[in-house]
Coordinates of C-alpha atoms in Angstrom, one line a residue:
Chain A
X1 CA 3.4 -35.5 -26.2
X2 CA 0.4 -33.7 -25.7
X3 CA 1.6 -29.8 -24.6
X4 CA -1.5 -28.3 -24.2
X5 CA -2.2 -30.3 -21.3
X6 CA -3.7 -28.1 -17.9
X7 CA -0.6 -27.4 -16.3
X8 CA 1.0 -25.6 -19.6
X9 CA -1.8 -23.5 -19.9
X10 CA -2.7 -21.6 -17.4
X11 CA -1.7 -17.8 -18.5
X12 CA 0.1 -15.3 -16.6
X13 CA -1.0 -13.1 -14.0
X14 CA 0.4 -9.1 -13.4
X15 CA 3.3 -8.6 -14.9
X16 CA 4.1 -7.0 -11.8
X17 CA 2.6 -8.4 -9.0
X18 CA 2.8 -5.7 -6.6
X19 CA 2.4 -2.4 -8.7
X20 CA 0.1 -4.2 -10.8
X21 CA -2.0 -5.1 -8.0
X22 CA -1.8 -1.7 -7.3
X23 CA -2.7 0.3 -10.2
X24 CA -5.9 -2.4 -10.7
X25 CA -6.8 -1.6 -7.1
X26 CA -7.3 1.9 -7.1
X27 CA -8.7 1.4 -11.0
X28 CA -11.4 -0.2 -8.4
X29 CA -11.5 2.3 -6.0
X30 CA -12.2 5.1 -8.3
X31 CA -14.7 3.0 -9.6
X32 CA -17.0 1.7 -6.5
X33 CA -16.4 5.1 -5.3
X34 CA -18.1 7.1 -8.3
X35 CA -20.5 4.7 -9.5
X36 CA -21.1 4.5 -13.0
X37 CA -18.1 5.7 -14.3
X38 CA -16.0 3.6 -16.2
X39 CA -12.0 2.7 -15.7
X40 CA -10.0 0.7 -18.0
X41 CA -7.2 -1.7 -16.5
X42 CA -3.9 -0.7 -17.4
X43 CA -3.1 -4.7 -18.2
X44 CA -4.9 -7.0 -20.1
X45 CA -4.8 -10.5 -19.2
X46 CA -5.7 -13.6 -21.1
X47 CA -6.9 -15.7 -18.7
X48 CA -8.8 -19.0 -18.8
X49 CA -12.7 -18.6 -19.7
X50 CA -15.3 -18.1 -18.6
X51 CA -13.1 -15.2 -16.6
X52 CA -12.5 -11.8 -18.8
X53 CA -9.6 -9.4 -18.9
X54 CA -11.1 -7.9 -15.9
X55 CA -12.6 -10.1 -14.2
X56 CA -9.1 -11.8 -13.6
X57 CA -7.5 -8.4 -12.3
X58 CA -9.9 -8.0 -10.1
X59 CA -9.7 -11.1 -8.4
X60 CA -5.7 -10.9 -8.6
X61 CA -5.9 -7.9 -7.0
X62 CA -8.5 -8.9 -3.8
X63 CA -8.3 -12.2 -3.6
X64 CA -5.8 -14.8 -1.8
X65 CA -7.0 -17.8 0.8
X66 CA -9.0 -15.8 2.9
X67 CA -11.8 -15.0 0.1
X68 CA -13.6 -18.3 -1.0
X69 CA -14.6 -17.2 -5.0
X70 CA -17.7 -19.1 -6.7
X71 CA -17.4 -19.2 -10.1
X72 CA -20.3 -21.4 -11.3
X73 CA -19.9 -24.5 -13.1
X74 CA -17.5 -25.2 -16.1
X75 CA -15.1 -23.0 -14.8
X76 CA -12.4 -25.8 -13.5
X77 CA -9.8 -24.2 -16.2
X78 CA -10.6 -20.6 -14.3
X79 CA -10.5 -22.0 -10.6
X80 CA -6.9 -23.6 -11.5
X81 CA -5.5 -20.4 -12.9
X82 CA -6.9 -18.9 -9.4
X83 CA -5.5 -21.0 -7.3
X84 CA -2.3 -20.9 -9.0
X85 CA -1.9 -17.4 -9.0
X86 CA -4.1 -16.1 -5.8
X87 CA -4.4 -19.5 -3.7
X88 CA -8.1 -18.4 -3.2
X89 CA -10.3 -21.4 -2.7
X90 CA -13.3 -22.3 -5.5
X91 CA -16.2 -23.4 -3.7
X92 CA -19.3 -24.6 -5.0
X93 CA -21.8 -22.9 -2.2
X94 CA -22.7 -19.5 -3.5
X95 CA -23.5 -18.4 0.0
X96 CA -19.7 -19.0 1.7
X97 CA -18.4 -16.9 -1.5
X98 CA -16.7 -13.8 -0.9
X99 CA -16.1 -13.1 -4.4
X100 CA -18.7 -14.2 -7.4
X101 CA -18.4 -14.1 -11.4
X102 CA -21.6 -13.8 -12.7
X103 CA -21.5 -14.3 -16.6
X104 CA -24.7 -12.2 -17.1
X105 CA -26.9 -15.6 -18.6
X106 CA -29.9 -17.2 -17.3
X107 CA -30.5 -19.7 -14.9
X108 CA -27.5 -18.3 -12.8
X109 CA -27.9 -18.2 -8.9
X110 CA -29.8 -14.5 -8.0
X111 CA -28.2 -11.8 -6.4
X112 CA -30.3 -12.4 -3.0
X113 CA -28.4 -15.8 -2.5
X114 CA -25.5 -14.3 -2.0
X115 CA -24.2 -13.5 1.2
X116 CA -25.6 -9.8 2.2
X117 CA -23.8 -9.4 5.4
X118 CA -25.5 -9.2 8.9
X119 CA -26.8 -6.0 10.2
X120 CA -23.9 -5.6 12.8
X121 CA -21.4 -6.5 10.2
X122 CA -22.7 -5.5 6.7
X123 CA -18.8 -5.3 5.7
X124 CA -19.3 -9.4 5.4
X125 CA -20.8 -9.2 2.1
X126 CA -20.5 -10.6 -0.9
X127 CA -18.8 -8.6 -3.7
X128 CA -19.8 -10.1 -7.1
X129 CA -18.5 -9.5 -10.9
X130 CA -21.2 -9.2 -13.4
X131 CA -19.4 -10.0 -16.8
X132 CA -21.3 -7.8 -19.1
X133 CA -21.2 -7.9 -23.4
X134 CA -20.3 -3.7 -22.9
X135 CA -20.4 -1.0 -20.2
X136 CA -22.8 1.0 -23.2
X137 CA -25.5 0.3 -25.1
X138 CA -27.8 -1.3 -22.9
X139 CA -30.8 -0.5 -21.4
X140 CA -30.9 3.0 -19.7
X141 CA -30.4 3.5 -16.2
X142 CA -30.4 6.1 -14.1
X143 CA -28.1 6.1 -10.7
X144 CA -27.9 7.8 -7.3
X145 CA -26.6 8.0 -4.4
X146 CA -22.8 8.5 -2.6
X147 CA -20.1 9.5 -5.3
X148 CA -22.5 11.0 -7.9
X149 CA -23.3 14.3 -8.4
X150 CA -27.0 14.6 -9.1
X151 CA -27.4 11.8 -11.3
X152 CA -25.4 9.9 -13.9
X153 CA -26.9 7.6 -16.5
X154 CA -25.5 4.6 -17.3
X155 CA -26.4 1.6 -20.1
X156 CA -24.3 -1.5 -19.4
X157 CA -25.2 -4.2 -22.0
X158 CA -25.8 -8.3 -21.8
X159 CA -27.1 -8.7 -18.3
X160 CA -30.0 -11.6 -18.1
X161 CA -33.7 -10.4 -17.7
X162 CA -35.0 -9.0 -14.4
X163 CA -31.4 -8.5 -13.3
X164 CA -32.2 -4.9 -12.9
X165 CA -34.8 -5.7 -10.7
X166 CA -32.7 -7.9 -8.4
X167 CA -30.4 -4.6 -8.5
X168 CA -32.7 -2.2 -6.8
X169 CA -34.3 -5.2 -4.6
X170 CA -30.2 -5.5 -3.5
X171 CA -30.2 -1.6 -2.6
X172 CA -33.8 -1.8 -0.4
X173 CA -31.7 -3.9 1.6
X174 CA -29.2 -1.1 2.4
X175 CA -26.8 -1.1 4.5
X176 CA -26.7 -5.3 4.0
X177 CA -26.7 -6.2 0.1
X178 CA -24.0 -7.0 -1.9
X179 CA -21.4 -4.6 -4.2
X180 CA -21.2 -5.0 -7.6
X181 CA -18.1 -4.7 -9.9
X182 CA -19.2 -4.4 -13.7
X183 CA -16.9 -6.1 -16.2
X184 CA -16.9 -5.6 -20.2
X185 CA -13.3 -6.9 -21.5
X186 CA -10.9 -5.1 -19.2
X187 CA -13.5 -2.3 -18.8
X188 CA -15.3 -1.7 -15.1
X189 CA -17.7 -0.2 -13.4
X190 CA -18.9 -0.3 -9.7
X191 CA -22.4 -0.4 -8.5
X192 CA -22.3 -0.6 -4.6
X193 CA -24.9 -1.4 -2.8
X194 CA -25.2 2.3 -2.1
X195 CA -26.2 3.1 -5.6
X196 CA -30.3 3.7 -6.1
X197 CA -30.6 1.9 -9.7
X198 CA -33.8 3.0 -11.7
X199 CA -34.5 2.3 -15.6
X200 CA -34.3 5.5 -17.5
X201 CA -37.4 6.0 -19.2
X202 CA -37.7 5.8 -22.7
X203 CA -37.6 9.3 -24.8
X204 CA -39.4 9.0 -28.0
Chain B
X1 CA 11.9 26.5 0.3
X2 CA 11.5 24.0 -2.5
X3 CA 7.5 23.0 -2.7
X4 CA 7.6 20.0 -4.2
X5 CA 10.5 17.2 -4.0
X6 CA 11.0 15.1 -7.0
X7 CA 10.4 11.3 -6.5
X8 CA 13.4 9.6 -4.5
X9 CA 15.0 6.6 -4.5
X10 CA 13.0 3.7 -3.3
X11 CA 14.8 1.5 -0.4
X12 CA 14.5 -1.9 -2.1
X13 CA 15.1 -3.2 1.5
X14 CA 11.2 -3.0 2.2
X15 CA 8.3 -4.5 0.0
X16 CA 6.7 -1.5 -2.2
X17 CA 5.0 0.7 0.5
X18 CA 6.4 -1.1 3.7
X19 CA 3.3 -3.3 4.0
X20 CA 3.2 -6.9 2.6
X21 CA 1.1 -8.3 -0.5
X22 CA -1.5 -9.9 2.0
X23 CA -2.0 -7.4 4.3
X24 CA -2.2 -4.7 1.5
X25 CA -5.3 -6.9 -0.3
X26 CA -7.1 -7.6 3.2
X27 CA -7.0 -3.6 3.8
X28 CA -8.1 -3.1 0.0
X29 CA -10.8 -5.2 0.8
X30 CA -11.9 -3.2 3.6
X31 CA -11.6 -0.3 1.7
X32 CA -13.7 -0.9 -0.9
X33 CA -16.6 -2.4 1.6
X34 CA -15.9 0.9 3.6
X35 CA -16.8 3.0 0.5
X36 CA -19.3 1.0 -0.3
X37 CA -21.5 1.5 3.3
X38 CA -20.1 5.5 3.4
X39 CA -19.8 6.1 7.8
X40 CA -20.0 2.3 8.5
X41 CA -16.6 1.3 10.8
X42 CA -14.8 -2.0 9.2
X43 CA -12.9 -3.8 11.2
X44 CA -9.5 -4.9 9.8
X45 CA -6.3 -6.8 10.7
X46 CA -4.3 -3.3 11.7
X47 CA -0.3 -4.2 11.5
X48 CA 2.5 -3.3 13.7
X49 CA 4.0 0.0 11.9
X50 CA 7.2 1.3 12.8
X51 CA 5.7 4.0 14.4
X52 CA 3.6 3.9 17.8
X53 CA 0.3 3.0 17.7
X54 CA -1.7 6.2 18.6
X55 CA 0.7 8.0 16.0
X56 CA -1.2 7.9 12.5
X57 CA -0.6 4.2 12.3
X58 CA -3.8 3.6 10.8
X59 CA -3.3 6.7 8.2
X60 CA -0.3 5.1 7.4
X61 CA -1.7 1.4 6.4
X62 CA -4.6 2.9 4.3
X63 CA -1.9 5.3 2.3
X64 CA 0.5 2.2 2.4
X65 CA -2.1 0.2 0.6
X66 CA -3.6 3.1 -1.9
X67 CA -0.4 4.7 -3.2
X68 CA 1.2 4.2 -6.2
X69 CA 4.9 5.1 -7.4
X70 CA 3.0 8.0 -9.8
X71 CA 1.2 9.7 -6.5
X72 CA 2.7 12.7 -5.0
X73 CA 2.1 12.6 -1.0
X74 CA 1.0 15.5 1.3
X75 CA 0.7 14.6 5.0
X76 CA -0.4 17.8 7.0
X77 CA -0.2 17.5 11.1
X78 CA -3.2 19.5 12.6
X79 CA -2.7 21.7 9.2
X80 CA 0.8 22.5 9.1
X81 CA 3.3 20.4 6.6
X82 CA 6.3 21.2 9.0
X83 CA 5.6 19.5 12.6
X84 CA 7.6 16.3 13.3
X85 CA 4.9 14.0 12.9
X86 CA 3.9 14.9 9.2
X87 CA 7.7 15.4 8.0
X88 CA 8.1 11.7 10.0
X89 CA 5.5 10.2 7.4
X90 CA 6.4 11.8 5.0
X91 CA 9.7 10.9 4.7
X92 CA 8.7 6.9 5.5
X93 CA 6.5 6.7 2.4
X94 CA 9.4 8.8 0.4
X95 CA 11.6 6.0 1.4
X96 CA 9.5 3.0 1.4
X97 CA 7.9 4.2 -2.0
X98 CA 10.1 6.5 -3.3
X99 CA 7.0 8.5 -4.0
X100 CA 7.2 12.2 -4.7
X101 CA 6.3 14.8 -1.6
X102 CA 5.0 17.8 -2.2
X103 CA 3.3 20.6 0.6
X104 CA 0.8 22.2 -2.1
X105 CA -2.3 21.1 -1.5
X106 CA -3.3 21.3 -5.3
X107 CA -0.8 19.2 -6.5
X108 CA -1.1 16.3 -4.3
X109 CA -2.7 13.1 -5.8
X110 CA -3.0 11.7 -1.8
X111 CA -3.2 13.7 1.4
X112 CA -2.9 12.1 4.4
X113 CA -3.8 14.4 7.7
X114 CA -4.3 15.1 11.3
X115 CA -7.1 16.4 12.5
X116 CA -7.4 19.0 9.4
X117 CA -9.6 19.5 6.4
X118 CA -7.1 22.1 4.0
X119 CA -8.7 25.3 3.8
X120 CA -8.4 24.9 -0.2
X121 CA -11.3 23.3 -1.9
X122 CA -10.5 19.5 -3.2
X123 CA -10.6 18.6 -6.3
X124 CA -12.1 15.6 -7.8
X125 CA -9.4 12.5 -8.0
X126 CA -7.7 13.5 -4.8
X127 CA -7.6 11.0 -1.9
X128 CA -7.5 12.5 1.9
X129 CA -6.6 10.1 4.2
X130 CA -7.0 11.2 8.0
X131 CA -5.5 9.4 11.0
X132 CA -8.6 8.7 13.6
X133 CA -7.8 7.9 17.2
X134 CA -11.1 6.9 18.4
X135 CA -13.4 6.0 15.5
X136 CA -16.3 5.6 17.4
X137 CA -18.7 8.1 18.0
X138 CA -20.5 6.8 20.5
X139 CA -17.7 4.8 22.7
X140 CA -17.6 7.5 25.6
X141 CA -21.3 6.8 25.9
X142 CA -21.1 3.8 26.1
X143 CA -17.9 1.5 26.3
X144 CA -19.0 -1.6 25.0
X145 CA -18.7 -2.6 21.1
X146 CA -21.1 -5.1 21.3
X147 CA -23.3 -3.0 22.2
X148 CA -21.9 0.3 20.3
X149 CA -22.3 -2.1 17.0
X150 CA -26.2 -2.8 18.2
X151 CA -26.4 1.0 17.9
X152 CA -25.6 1.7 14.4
X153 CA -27.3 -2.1 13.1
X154 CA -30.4 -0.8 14.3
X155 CA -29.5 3.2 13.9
X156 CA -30.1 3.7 17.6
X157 CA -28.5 7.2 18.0
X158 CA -31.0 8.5 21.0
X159 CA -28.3 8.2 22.9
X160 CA -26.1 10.7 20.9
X161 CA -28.6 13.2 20.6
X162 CA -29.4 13.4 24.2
X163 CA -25.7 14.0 25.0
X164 CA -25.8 17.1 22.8
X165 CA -29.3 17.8 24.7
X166 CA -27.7 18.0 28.1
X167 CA -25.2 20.3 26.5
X168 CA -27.6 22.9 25.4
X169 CA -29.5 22.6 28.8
X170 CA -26.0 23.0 31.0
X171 CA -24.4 25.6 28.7
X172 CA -27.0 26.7 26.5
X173 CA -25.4 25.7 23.2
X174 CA -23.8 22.6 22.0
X175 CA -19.8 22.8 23.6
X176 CA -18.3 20.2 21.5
X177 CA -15.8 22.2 19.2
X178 CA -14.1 18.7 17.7
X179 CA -14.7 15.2 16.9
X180 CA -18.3 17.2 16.0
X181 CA -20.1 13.6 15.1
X182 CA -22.1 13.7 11.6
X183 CA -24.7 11.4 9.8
X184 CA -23.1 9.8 7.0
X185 CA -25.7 9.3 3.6
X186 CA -28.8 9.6 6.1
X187 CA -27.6 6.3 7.9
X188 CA -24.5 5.7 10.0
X189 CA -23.5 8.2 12.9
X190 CA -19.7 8.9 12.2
X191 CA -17.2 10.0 14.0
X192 CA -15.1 12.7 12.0
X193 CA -12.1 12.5 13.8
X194 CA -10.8 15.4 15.8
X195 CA -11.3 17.9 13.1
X196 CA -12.2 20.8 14.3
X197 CA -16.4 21.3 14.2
X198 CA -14.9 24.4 11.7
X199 CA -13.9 21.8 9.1
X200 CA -17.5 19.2 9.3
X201 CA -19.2 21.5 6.4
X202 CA -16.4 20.2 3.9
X203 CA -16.8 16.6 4.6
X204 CA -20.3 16.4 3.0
X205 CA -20.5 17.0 -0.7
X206 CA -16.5 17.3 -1.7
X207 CA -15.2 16.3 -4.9
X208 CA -12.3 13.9 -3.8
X209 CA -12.5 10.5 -1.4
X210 CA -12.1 10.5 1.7
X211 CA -11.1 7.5 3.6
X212 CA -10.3 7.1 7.6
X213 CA -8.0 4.7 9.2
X214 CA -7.4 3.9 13.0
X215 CA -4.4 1.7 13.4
X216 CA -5.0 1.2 17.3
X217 CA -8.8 0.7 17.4
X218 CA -8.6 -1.6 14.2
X219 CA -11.1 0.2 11.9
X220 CA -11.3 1.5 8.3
X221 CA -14.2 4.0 6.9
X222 CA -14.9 6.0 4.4
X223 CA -17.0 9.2 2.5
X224 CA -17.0 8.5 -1.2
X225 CA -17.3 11.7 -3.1
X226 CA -20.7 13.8 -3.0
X227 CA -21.9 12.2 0.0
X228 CA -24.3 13.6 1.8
X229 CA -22.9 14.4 5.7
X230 CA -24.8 16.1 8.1
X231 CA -23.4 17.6 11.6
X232 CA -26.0 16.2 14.1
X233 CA -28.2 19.3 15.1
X234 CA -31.8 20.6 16.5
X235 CA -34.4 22.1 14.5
X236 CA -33.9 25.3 17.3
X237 CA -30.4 24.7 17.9
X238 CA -28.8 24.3 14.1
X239 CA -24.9 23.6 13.6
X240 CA -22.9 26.2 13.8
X241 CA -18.7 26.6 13.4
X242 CA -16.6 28.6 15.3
X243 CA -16.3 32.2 14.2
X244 CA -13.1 34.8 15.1
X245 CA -13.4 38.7 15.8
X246 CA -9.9 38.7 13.9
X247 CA -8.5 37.6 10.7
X248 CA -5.2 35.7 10.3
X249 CA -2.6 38.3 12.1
X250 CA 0.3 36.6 9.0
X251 CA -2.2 36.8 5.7
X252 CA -5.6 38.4 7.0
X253 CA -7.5 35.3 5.8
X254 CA -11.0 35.5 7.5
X255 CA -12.4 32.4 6.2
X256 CA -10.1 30.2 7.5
X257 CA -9.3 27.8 10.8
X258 CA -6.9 30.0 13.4
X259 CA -4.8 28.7 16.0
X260 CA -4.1 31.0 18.6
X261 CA -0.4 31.4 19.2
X262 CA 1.1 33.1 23.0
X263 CA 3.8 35.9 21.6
X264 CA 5.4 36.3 25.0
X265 CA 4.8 35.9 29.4
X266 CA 2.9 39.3 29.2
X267 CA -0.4 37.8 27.4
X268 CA -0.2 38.6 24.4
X269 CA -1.5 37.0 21.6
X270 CA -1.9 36.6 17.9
X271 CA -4.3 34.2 15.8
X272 CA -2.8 32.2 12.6
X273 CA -4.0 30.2 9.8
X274 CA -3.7 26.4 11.3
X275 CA -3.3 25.6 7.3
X276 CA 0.4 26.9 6.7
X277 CA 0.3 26.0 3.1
X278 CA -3.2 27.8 2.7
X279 CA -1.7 30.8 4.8
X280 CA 1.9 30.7 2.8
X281 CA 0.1 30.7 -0.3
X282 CA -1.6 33.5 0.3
X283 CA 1.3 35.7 1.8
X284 CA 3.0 34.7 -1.7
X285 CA 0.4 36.6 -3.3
X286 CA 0.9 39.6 -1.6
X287 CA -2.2 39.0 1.3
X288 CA -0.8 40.9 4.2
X289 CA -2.0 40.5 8.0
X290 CA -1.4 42.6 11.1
X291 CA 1.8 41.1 12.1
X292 CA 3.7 40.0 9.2
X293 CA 6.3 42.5 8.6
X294 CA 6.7 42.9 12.5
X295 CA 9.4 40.8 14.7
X296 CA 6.8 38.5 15.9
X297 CA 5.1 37.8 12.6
X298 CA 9.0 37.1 11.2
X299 CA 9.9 34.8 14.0
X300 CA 6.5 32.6 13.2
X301 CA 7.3 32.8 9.2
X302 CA 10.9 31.5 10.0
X303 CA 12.4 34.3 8.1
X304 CA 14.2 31.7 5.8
X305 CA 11.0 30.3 4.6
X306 CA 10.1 31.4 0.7

């Protein structure tokens, strides 16, 4: 008897669905409406890779069949636990997605192919999770725009190279463009497409 | 009067909040895509609420799907904490939520209103929730969406600011007084909802969120926190709020919004903080106005109240 087959291991979801829902959401709120600042999830969740603590709230939260969620490839462990728990569908076309995971490595599909909305509708966008190795440490970046006061920096950690500059090429596109929902662990962070992103320069 | 009312029982009857699961996520979703394009209208499946449309239903379904059993709930009614459609409200989420009520603005975690800003700065955290009747600013000019949603893709607003044009050319001054419209982050054109035009200089730059909800017309929107929101002016004709020759007759505030209130069939008169909480607080620290100690002044106060 082999009892680590699929169906034994999926992992839970909220302990309690609906106030756990709701504390995640408005941990997500708070967080796409002060970019930069960082929230921790009340719950952590072990849930099947390559989907972090976070990364699975969130989608337990906003996700159930109406949101299509691409979640690249080896991620057939992940898509089960999702349609267990959400009953959002896993597609492979990264422009039908509503939701995304990005795992912050090379050679994964660029922000632009997502779906940025249309002009009379920018609502129709996209909203991706960039699974990041912290929300510290990284390079330095400077944000503005709605919910920050001034400026804020900012220095999330393990994104792939010239990810920043599909960040900023994301806001030129304002009001389309997609939102982003930084994940470290069961840290977050929001970047919407609202947020101007520029590299701090270095001090010496 | 007792301020604040410790959380109630929850009617386990109802799903958390009255709303269901699904619902809930699809107006979470349009929440968070509202916040993220600040003044942009999302369109969203609005419910059946056991309430009439027309009523604060959309209020309702964005405070349904925000609040929490650890929030404490203020719903205000054009200001004031004690007209029938803000006690209505309040007791539906103290039932459906068992959520704790309060009518201090400070110590509210969500405040849901109509057509009010609260005179008392907001702090960072807070979430004001206002009930919008007609979200769109430009729908009496011109009555088609399809077209209205061509105006904002393409940030047409000609339109808008040749209907505050003809106002300064027939009365020599812009006449709106409410529903003042604003540019939201230097982009969308947004309706405020009828807040008075006294109230447009908080929406821009304030510490706490601020979403809007219209249950009828189907639309969700938002100002995220220190956002810039500008009332729509001309260089030679800049925005200006309405301005009384008297202070509050109950607590002589003179900064804030008064309603005027008829004393009796002879035309008399007397002008009163719209905000009662603002205008309570203030009597409680020993602020005194014109009428207060006077029969007229008691009969508004309620004699009982304190």
């Amino acid at each position: 008897m082999d009892g680590t087959s699929a169906g034994l291991t999926l992992g839970r979801g909220f302990a309690d669905p609906v106030l756990g829902a709701q504390r995640c959401f408005r941990n997500i709120l708070a967080a796409l409406s002060e970019p930069g600042t960082v929230h921790v999830l009340d719950e952590d969740i072990a849930a099947p890779a390559p989907l972090s603590s976070g990364a699975a709230q969130t989608l337990l939260t906003l996700s159930d069949y109406e949101t299509p969620i691409w979640l690249g490839a080896g991620a057939e462990a992940a898509a089960g636990y999702l349609r267990f728990h959400s009953g959002a569908p896993v597609v492979a076309d990264v422009g039908a997605a509503r939701f995304a995971v990005l795992r912050g490595e090379a050679g994964e599909p660029p922000l632009d192919a997502f779906d940025p909305g249309d002009e009379r509708y920018p609502d129709k966008s996209a909203t991706v999770i960039v699974q990041c190795a912290a929300l510290e440490g990284g390079e330095g970046l400077t944000l503005a725009g709605p919910g920050i006061k001034g400026q804020r920096r900012v220095a999330p950690a393990g994104v792939h190279d010239g990810f920043w500059d599909e960040v900023a090429a994301n806001h030129d596109r304002y009001p389309l463009g997609v939102d982003l929902i930084l994940v470290a662990g069961r840290s977050i962070m929001g970047l919407p497409r609202s947020t101007l992103v520029t590299r701090t320069e270095r001090r010496r | 009067m007792q301020k604040s009312v410790g959380p109630p029982k929850r009617d386990e009857a109802y799903n958390f909040a009255y709303l269901d699961e699904q619902t809930k996520r699809m107006v979470r979703r349009a929440l968070l895509k509202a916040v993220a394009v600040p003044g942009y209208q999302v369109p969203f499946g609005s419910r059946e609420m056991p309430l009439a449309r027309g009523w604060g239903t959309g209020g309702i379904q964005v405070t349904a799907s925000v609040i929490g059993p650890d929030d404490t709930l203020k719903v205000i009614d054009q200001g004031a904490d004690d007209t029938t459609n803000a006690v209505s409200i309040r007791r539906f989420f103290a039932r459906v939520a068992g959520v704790a009520t309060t009518e201090a603005t400070g110590e509210a975690s969500i405040i849901q209103t109509r057509h009010r800003i609260p005179e008392a700065p907001l702090r960072a955290g807070q979430i004001l929730v206002y009930q919008v009747p007609q979200p769109e600013p430009l729908r009496k000019l011109e009555p088609k969406e399809a077209e209205t949603r061509k105006m904002h893709a393409w940030g047409d607003y000609g339109l808008m600011h040749v209907r505050l044009y003809e106002d300064i050319a027939r009365f020599g001054r812009v006449a709106t007084t409410y529903s003042y419209p604003v540019l939201v982050n230097g982009r969308y054109v947004m309706s405020p909802s009828p807040i008075p035009k006294f109230d447009n200089p908080k929406l821009g730059m304030c510490a706490a969120l601020q979403l809007f909800g219209a249950g009828r017309e189907k639309r969700i929107y938002a100002i995220p926190p220190w956002t810039e929101v500008k009332s729509l002016d001309f260089d030679d004709h800049p925005f200006e709020v309405q301005t009384w020759d008297e202070p509050c007759a109950l607590c002589g505030a003179a900064d804030s919004y008064l309603d005027e209130v008829i004393t009796d069939d002879k035309g008399s008169r007397m002008f009163v903080c719209s905000d009662s909480h603002y205008c309570e607080e203030r009597r409680a620290a020993g602020h005194v106005g014109r009428l207060l100690g006077s029969e007229t002044g008691q009969k508004l106060t309620g004699g009982a109240k304190e």
